[in-house]
Amino acid sequence: MTAFLIRRLLTFFATLVAASLVVFLVLEVLPGDPALVMLGPDAPADALHALRDRLGLDRPPVERYLDWVGSLVTFKLGTSYTYGSAVAELIGERLVVTLPLALIAMALTTAIALSLGLYAAARHNTIGDYGIMVATQIGIAVPNFWFAILMILFFAVGLGWLPAGGFPGWSAGLLPALKSLVLPAVALAVVQAAILARVTRSAVLEILREDFVRTARAKGLSKSQTLRRHVLRNAFIPVVTIMGLQFANLLAGTIVIENVFTLPGLGRLIFQSINQRDLIVVKDVVVLLATMVVTINFVVDLLYAAIDPRLRGRS
């Protein structure tokens, strides 16, 4: 297990270094003047010179990259050109919206998908199974922003049960804050739940065809006992992998959904920073999201090995 953990940690740090290099190269080294991009083509020469000096663009790329990585490691990030605030403060303010939103969406995804997937597998080739397959196919096909607009029209405008957008802040109370996250979380969860339900159904059906499951049934175990004791653990291996990838997709998906619901999260911060050409914020937020995705995949790898110990030797 120790060798497996060391290999995964090395892969984890190598991926982080590669991600930071890609972000740095795309935003600062590839052809184009970042200062000109941020200030626009009509910016006066002295303003461009001042910004280049502030960003250190006259220094060698290697030196700038190492300085930037050092600021990331110590979390002493720069100052936003647009907001005039420290990027670390901006990220902290927006993370308290994006992270709860993604966690609620992931909880909804898991609860819906596992229920539907197990039900469909247990009733294979029945009307219930076919109905779930059709519903999940529709869920995958419908874009989440369109589904979000439908929910706003029905639950916010029509029934008035939930707010159509905005976020009152956690200081306004837990219930108002959670109510503002319900519709965005459902909009994020629909597509991911549909995908995960189909994966769960397929994984369970595959395990049900194995010889050891038939042996368990022959020994007198009921269908539910067989599912609980022999099928779920083995079927959970591909499901855990997909769940890890889906949480990464949920974080990325907040860019669209946060703009539909005007939520002040990281996704909306990236969108606004790109529009305002605030590359300092874009660079730091993108690498933060990449770090979160890599960390999630690292945790999934550990869960994967915990569920199936044979994988430690194979990797």
Coordinates of C-alpha atoms in Angstrom, one line a residue:
M1 CA 0.0 0.0 0.0
T2 CA 2.9 2.4 0.8
A3 CA 4.4 1.9 -2.7
F4 CA 1.0 2.5 -4.3
L5 CA 0.5 5.7 -2.2
I6 CA 4.0 7.0 -3.2
R7 CA 3.3 6.4 -6.9
R8 CA 0.0 8.1 -6.7
L9 CA 1.5 11.1 -4.8
L10 CA 4.2 11.5 -7.5
T11 CA 1.6 11.4 -10.2
F12 CA -0.5 13.9 -8.2
F13 CA 2.3 16.5 -8.0
A14 CA 3.5 15.8 -11.6
T15 CA 0.0 16.6 -12.8
L16 CA -0.2 19.8 -10.8
V17 CA 3.1 21.0 -12.2
A18 CA 1.9 20.1 -15.8
A19 CA -1.4 22.0 -15.2
S20 CA 0.3 25.1 -13.9
L21 CA 2.7 25.0 -16.8
V22 CA -0.1 24.8 -19.3
V23 CA -2.0 27.7 -17.6
F24 CA 1.1 29.8 -17.5
L25 CA 2.1 29.2 -21.1
V26 CA -1.4 29.9 -22.4
L27 CA -1.9 33.1 -20.6
E28 CA 1.5 34.7 -20.5
V29 CA 4.1 33.2 -22.8
L30 CA 2.3 32.4 -26.0
P31 CA 2.3 35.2 -28.7
G32 CA 0.5 38.3 -27.6
D33 CA 1.0 41.0 -25.0
P34 CA -0.9 40.2 -21.8
A35 CA -0.8 43.9 -20.8
L36 CA -2.4 44.9 -24.1
V37 CA -5.0 42.2 -23.7
M38 CA -5.9 43.4 -20.2
L39 CA -6.0 47.2 -21.1
G40 CA -7.3 47.0 -24.6
P41 CA -5.8 48.2 -27.9
D42 CA -6.5 51.9 -27.2
A43 CA -4.6 52.0 -23.9
P44 CA -2.0 54.7 -23.5
A45 CA 1.6 53.7 -23.7
D46 CA 2.5 54.8 -20.2
A47 CA -0.4 52.7 -18.8
L48 CA 0.9 49.7 -20.8
H49 CA 4.4 50.2 -19.5
A50 CA 3.2 50.5 -15.9
L51 CA 1.2 47.3 -16.1
R52 CA 4.0 45.4 -17.8
D53 CA 6.3 46.5 -15.0
R54 CA 3.7 45.5 -12.4
L55 CA 3.3 42.1 -13.9
G56 CA 7.0 41.6 -14.4
L57 CA 6.6 40.9 -18.1
D58 CA 10.1 42.2 -18.8
R59 CA 11.6 39.4 -16.7
P60 CA 12.5 35.9 -18.1
P61 CA 9.6 33.5 -18.4
V62 CA 11.2 30.9 -16.1
E63 CA 11.7 33.5 -13.4
R64 CA 8.1 34.7 -13.7
Y65 CA 6.8 31.1 -13.6
L66 CA 8.8 30.2 -10.5
D67 CA 7.6 33.4 -8.8
W68 CA 4.0 32.6 -9.7
V69 CA 4.3 29.0 -8.4
G70 CA 5.8 30.4 -5.2
S71 CA 2.9 32.7 -4.7
L72 CA 0.5 29.8 -5.2
V73 CA 2.2 27.6 -2.7
T74 CA 2.3 30.3 -0.1
F75 CA -1.2 31.5 -1.2
K76 CA 0.2 35.0 -1.5
L77 CA -1.6 35.7 -4.7
G78 CA -1.5 39.0 -6.6
T79 CA -4.0 41.8 -6.7
S80 CA -6.9 41.9 -9.2
Y81 CA -6.5 44.6 -11.8
T82 CA -10.3 45.0 -12.1
Y83 CA -11.5 44.6 -8.5
G84 CA -8.5 46.1 -6.8
S85 CA -8.7 43.4 -4.2
A86 CA -6.3 40.5 -3.3
V87 CA -7.1 37.5 -5.5
A88 CA -7.0 35.3 -2.4
E89 CA -9.8 37.3 -0.9
L90 CA -11.8 37.1 -4.1
I91 CA -11.4 33.4 -4.3
G92 CA -12.4 32.9 -0.6
E93 CA -15.5 35.0 -1.0
R94 CA -16.6 33.1 -4.1
L95 CA -15.6 29.6 -2.9
V96 CA -18.2 29.7 -0.1
V97 CA -20.8 29.7 -2.9
T98 CA -19.3 27.4 -5.4
L99 CA -18.2 24.6 -3.1
P100 CA -21.6 24.2 -1.3
L101 CA -23.3 24.3 -4.6
A102 CA -21.1 21.5 -6.1
L103 CA -21.4 19.4 -2.9
I104 CA -25.2 19.7 -2.9
A105 CA -25.4 18.8 -6.6
M106 CA -23.1 15.8 -6.0
A107 CA -25.3 14.6 -3.1
L108 CA -28.4 14.9 -5.3
T109 CA -26.6 13.2 -8.2
T110 CA -25.5 10.2 -6.0
A111 CA -28.9 9.8 -4.3
I112 CA -30.9 9.9 -7.6
A113 CA -28.5 7.9 -9.7
L114 CA -27.9 5.0 -7.3
S115 CA -31.6 4.7 -6.6
L116 CA -32.6 4.7 -10.2
G117 CA -29.6 2.5 -11.3
L118 CA -30.2 -0.2 -8.7
Y119 CA -34.0 -0.2 -9.3
A120 CA -33.5 -0.6 -13.1
A121 CA -30.9 -3.4 -12.7
A122 CA -33.1 -5.2 -10.1
R123 CA -36.1 -5.0 -12.5
H124 CA -34.2 -5.6 -15.8
N125 CA -36.3 -5.7 -18.9
T126 CA -39.5 -4.5 -17.1
I127 CA -41.5 -1.4 -17.8
G128 CA -39.8 0.3 -14.8
D129 CA -36.4 -0.4 -16.3
Y130 CA -37.4 0.9 -19.8
G131 CA -39.0 4.0 -18.2
I132 CA -35.8 4.8 -16.3
M133 CA -33.6 4.3 -19.4
V134 CA -35.8 6.7 -21.4
A135 CA -35.8 9.3 -18.7
T136 CA -32.0 9.1 -18.3
Q137 CA -31.6 9.4 -22.0
I138 CA -33.7 12.6 -22.0
G139 CA -31.7 13.8 -19.0
I140 CA -28.4 13.4 -20.9
A141 CA -29.7 15.1 -24.0
V142 CA -31.2 18.2 -22.3
P143 CA -28.6 21.0 -21.8
N144 CA -28.4 22.0 -18.1
F145 CA -28.8 25.7 -18.8
W146 CA -32.1 25.1 -20.7
F147 CA -33.3 22.9 -17.9
A148 CA -32.3 25.7 -15.5
I149 CA -34.4 28.2 -17.4
L150 CA -37.4 25.9 -17.3
M151 CA -37.1 25.4 -13.5
I152 CA -36.9 29.2 -13.1
L153 CA -40.1 29.7 -15.1
F154 CA -41.9 26.9 -13.2
F155 CA -40.7 27.0 -9.6
A156 CA -39.7 30.7 -9.3
V157 CA -41.9 32.7 -11.7
G158 CA -44.9 30.3 -11.8
L159 CA -45.2 28.9 -8.3
G160 CA -42.9 31.3 -6.4
W161 CA -41.5 28.6 -4.2
L162 CA -37.8 29.4 -4.8
P163 CA -35.8 32.4 -5.8
A164 CA -35.1 32.9 -9.5
G165 CA -31.5 33.9 -8.9
G166 CA -29.0 35.7 -6.7
F167 CA -27.5 34.7 -3.4
P168 CA -28.4 36.4 -0.1
G169 CA -25.1 35.3 1.6
W170 CA -24.7 32.8 4.5
S171 CA -25.1 35.8 7.0
A172 CA -28.7 36.0 5.9
G173 CA -29.4 32.6 7.5
L174 CA -29.0 29.0 6.5
L175 CA -32.5 28.5 5.0
P176 CA -32.5 31.5 2.6
A177 CA -29.0 30.6 1.4
L178 CA -29.9 27.0 0.8
K179 CA -33.1 27.9 -0.9
S180 CA -31.1 30.0 -3.4
L181 CA -28.9 27.0 -4.2
V182 CA -31.7 24.4 -4.7
L183 CA -32.6 25.2 -8.3
P184 CA -28.9 25.6 -9.4
A185 CA -28.0 22.3 -7.7
V186 CA -30.8 20.4 -9.4
A187 CA -29.9 21.9 -12.8
L188 CA -26.3 20.7 -12.3
A189 CA -27.3 17.3 -11.0
V190 CA -29.8 16.3 -13.7
V191 CA -27.3 15.4 -16.5
Q192 CA -24.8 13.8 -14.1
A193 CA -27.5 11.7 -12.4
A194 CA -28.7 10.4 -15.7
I195 CA -25.2 9.4 -16.7
L196 CA -24.4 7.8 -13.3
A197 CA -27.7 5.9 -13.2
R198 CA -26.9 4.2 -16.6
V199 CA -23.4 3.3 -15.4
T200 CA -24.8 1.9 -12.1
R201 CA -27.3 -0.2 -13.9
S202 CA -24.8 -1.6 -16.4
A203 CA -22.2 -2.3 -13.6
V204 CA -24.8 -4.1 -11.5
L205 CA -26.1 -6.2 -14.4
E206 CA -22.6 -7.2 -15.4
I207 CA -21.9 -8.4 -11.8
L208 CA -25.2 -10.2 -11.7
R209 CA -24.1 -12.4 -14.6
E210 CA -20.9 -13.6 -12.8
D211 CA -20.6 -17.2 -11.6
F212 CA -20.1 -16.3 -7.9
V213 CA -23.5 -14.5 -7.9
R214 CA -25.3 -17.5 -9.4
T215 CA -23.5 -19.6 -6.7
A216 CA -24.8 -17.3 -4.0
R217 CA -28.3 -17.6 -5.3
A218 CA -28.0 -21.4 -5.5
K219 CA -27.0 -21.4 -1.8
G220 CA -30.4 -19.9 -1.0
L221 CA -29.7 -16.2 -0.7
S222 CA -32.5 -13.9 -1.8
K223 CA -32.1 -11.4 -4.6
S224 CA -31.8 -8.5 -2.1
Q225 CA -29.3 -10.4 0.1
T226 CA -27.2 -11.2 -3.0
L227 CA -27.2 -7.6 -4.1
R228 CA -26.2 -6.3 -0.7
R229 CA -23.5 -8.9 0.1
H230 CA -21.9 -9.7 -3.3
V231 CA -22.9 -7.3 -6.0
L232 CA -22.8 -3.8 -4.7
R233 CA -19.1 -3.8 -3.6
N234 CA -17.9 -5.1 -7.0
A235 CA -20.3 -2.9 -9.0
F236 CA -19.2 0.2 -7.1
I237 CA -15.7 0.2 -8.6
P238 CA -16.7 1.9 -12.0
V239 CA -19.3 3.9 -10.2
V240 CA -16.7 5.5 -7.9
T241 CA -14.6 6.4 -10.9
I242 CA -17.4 8.1 -12.7
M243 CA -18.4 10.0 -9.5
G244 CA -14.9 11.4 -9.3
L245 CA -15.0 12.7 -12.8
Q246 CA -18.5 14.0 -12.3
F247 CA -17.5 16.1 -9.3
A248 CA -14.9 17.7 -11.5
N249 CA -17.6 18.3 -14.2
L250 CA -19.8 19.9 -11.6
L251 CA -17.1 22.4 -10.6
A252 CA -16.6 23.2 -14.3
G253 CA -20.3 23.3 -14.9
T254 CA -20.8 26.1 -12.3
I255 CA -19.4 28.6 -14.9
V256 CA -22.7 28.3 -16.9
I257 CA -25.2 27.7 -14.1
E258 CA -23.8 30.4 -11.8
N259 CA -24.3 32.9 -14.7
V260 CA -27.9 31.7 -15.3
F261 CA -28.8 32.1 -11.6
T262 CA -26.5 35.2 -11.1
L263 CA -24.7 33.4 -8.2
P264 CA -21.5 35.1 -7.0
G265 CA -19.3 32.0 -7.2
L266 CA -16.0 31.0 -8.8
G267 CA -17.6 30.2 -12.2
R268 CA -19.1 33.7 -12.4
L269 CA -15.8 35.2 -11.3
I270 CA -14.0 33.5 -14.1
F271 CA -16.6 34.6 -16.6
Q272 CA -16.4 38.2 -15.4
S273 CA -12.6 38.2 -15.3
I274 CA -12.4 36.9 -18.8
N275 CA -14.8 39.6 -20.0
Q276 CA -12.8 42.3 -18.2
R277 CA -9.5 40.8 -19.3
D278 CA -8.3 40.4 -15.7
L279 CA -5.8 37.7 -16.5
I280 CA -4.3 37.7 -13.0
V281 CA -7.6 36.4 -11.6
V282 CA -8.2 34.0 -14.5
K283 CA -4.8 32.4 -14.1
D284 CA -5.1 31.9 -10.3
V285 CA -8.7 30.7 -10.4
V286 CA -8.2 28.2 -13.3
V287 CA -5.2 26.7 -11.6
L288 CA -7.2 26.4 -8.3
L289 CA -10.0 24.6 -10.1
A290 CA -7.4 22.3 -11.8
T291 CA -5.9 21.6 -8.3
M292 CA -9.3 20.7 -7.0
V293 CA -10.0 18.3 -9.9
V294 CA -6.6 16.6 -9.5
T295 CA -7.1 16.2 -5.8
I296 CA -10.5 14.6 -6.4
N297 CA -9.0 12.2 -8.8
F298 CA -6.3 11.4 -6.3
V299 CA -8.9 10.6 -3.7
V300 CA -10.8 8.5 -6.2
D301 CA -7.7 6.5 -6.9
L302 CA -7.3 5.7 -3.2
L303 CA -11.0 4.7 -2.9
Y304 CA -10.5 2.5 -6.0
A305 CA -7.6 0.7 -4.4
A306 CA -9.5 0.4 -1.1
I307 CA -12.5 -1.2 -2.8
D308 CA -10.4 -3.6 -4.9
P309 CA -7.0 -4.4 -3.4
R310 CA -5.9 -6.1 -6.6
L311 CA -5.5 -2.7 -8.3
R312 CA -2.6 -1.8 -5.9
G313 CA -0.5 -4.5 -7.4
R314 CA -1.5 -3.9 -11.0
S315 CA -0.7 -0.2 -10.9

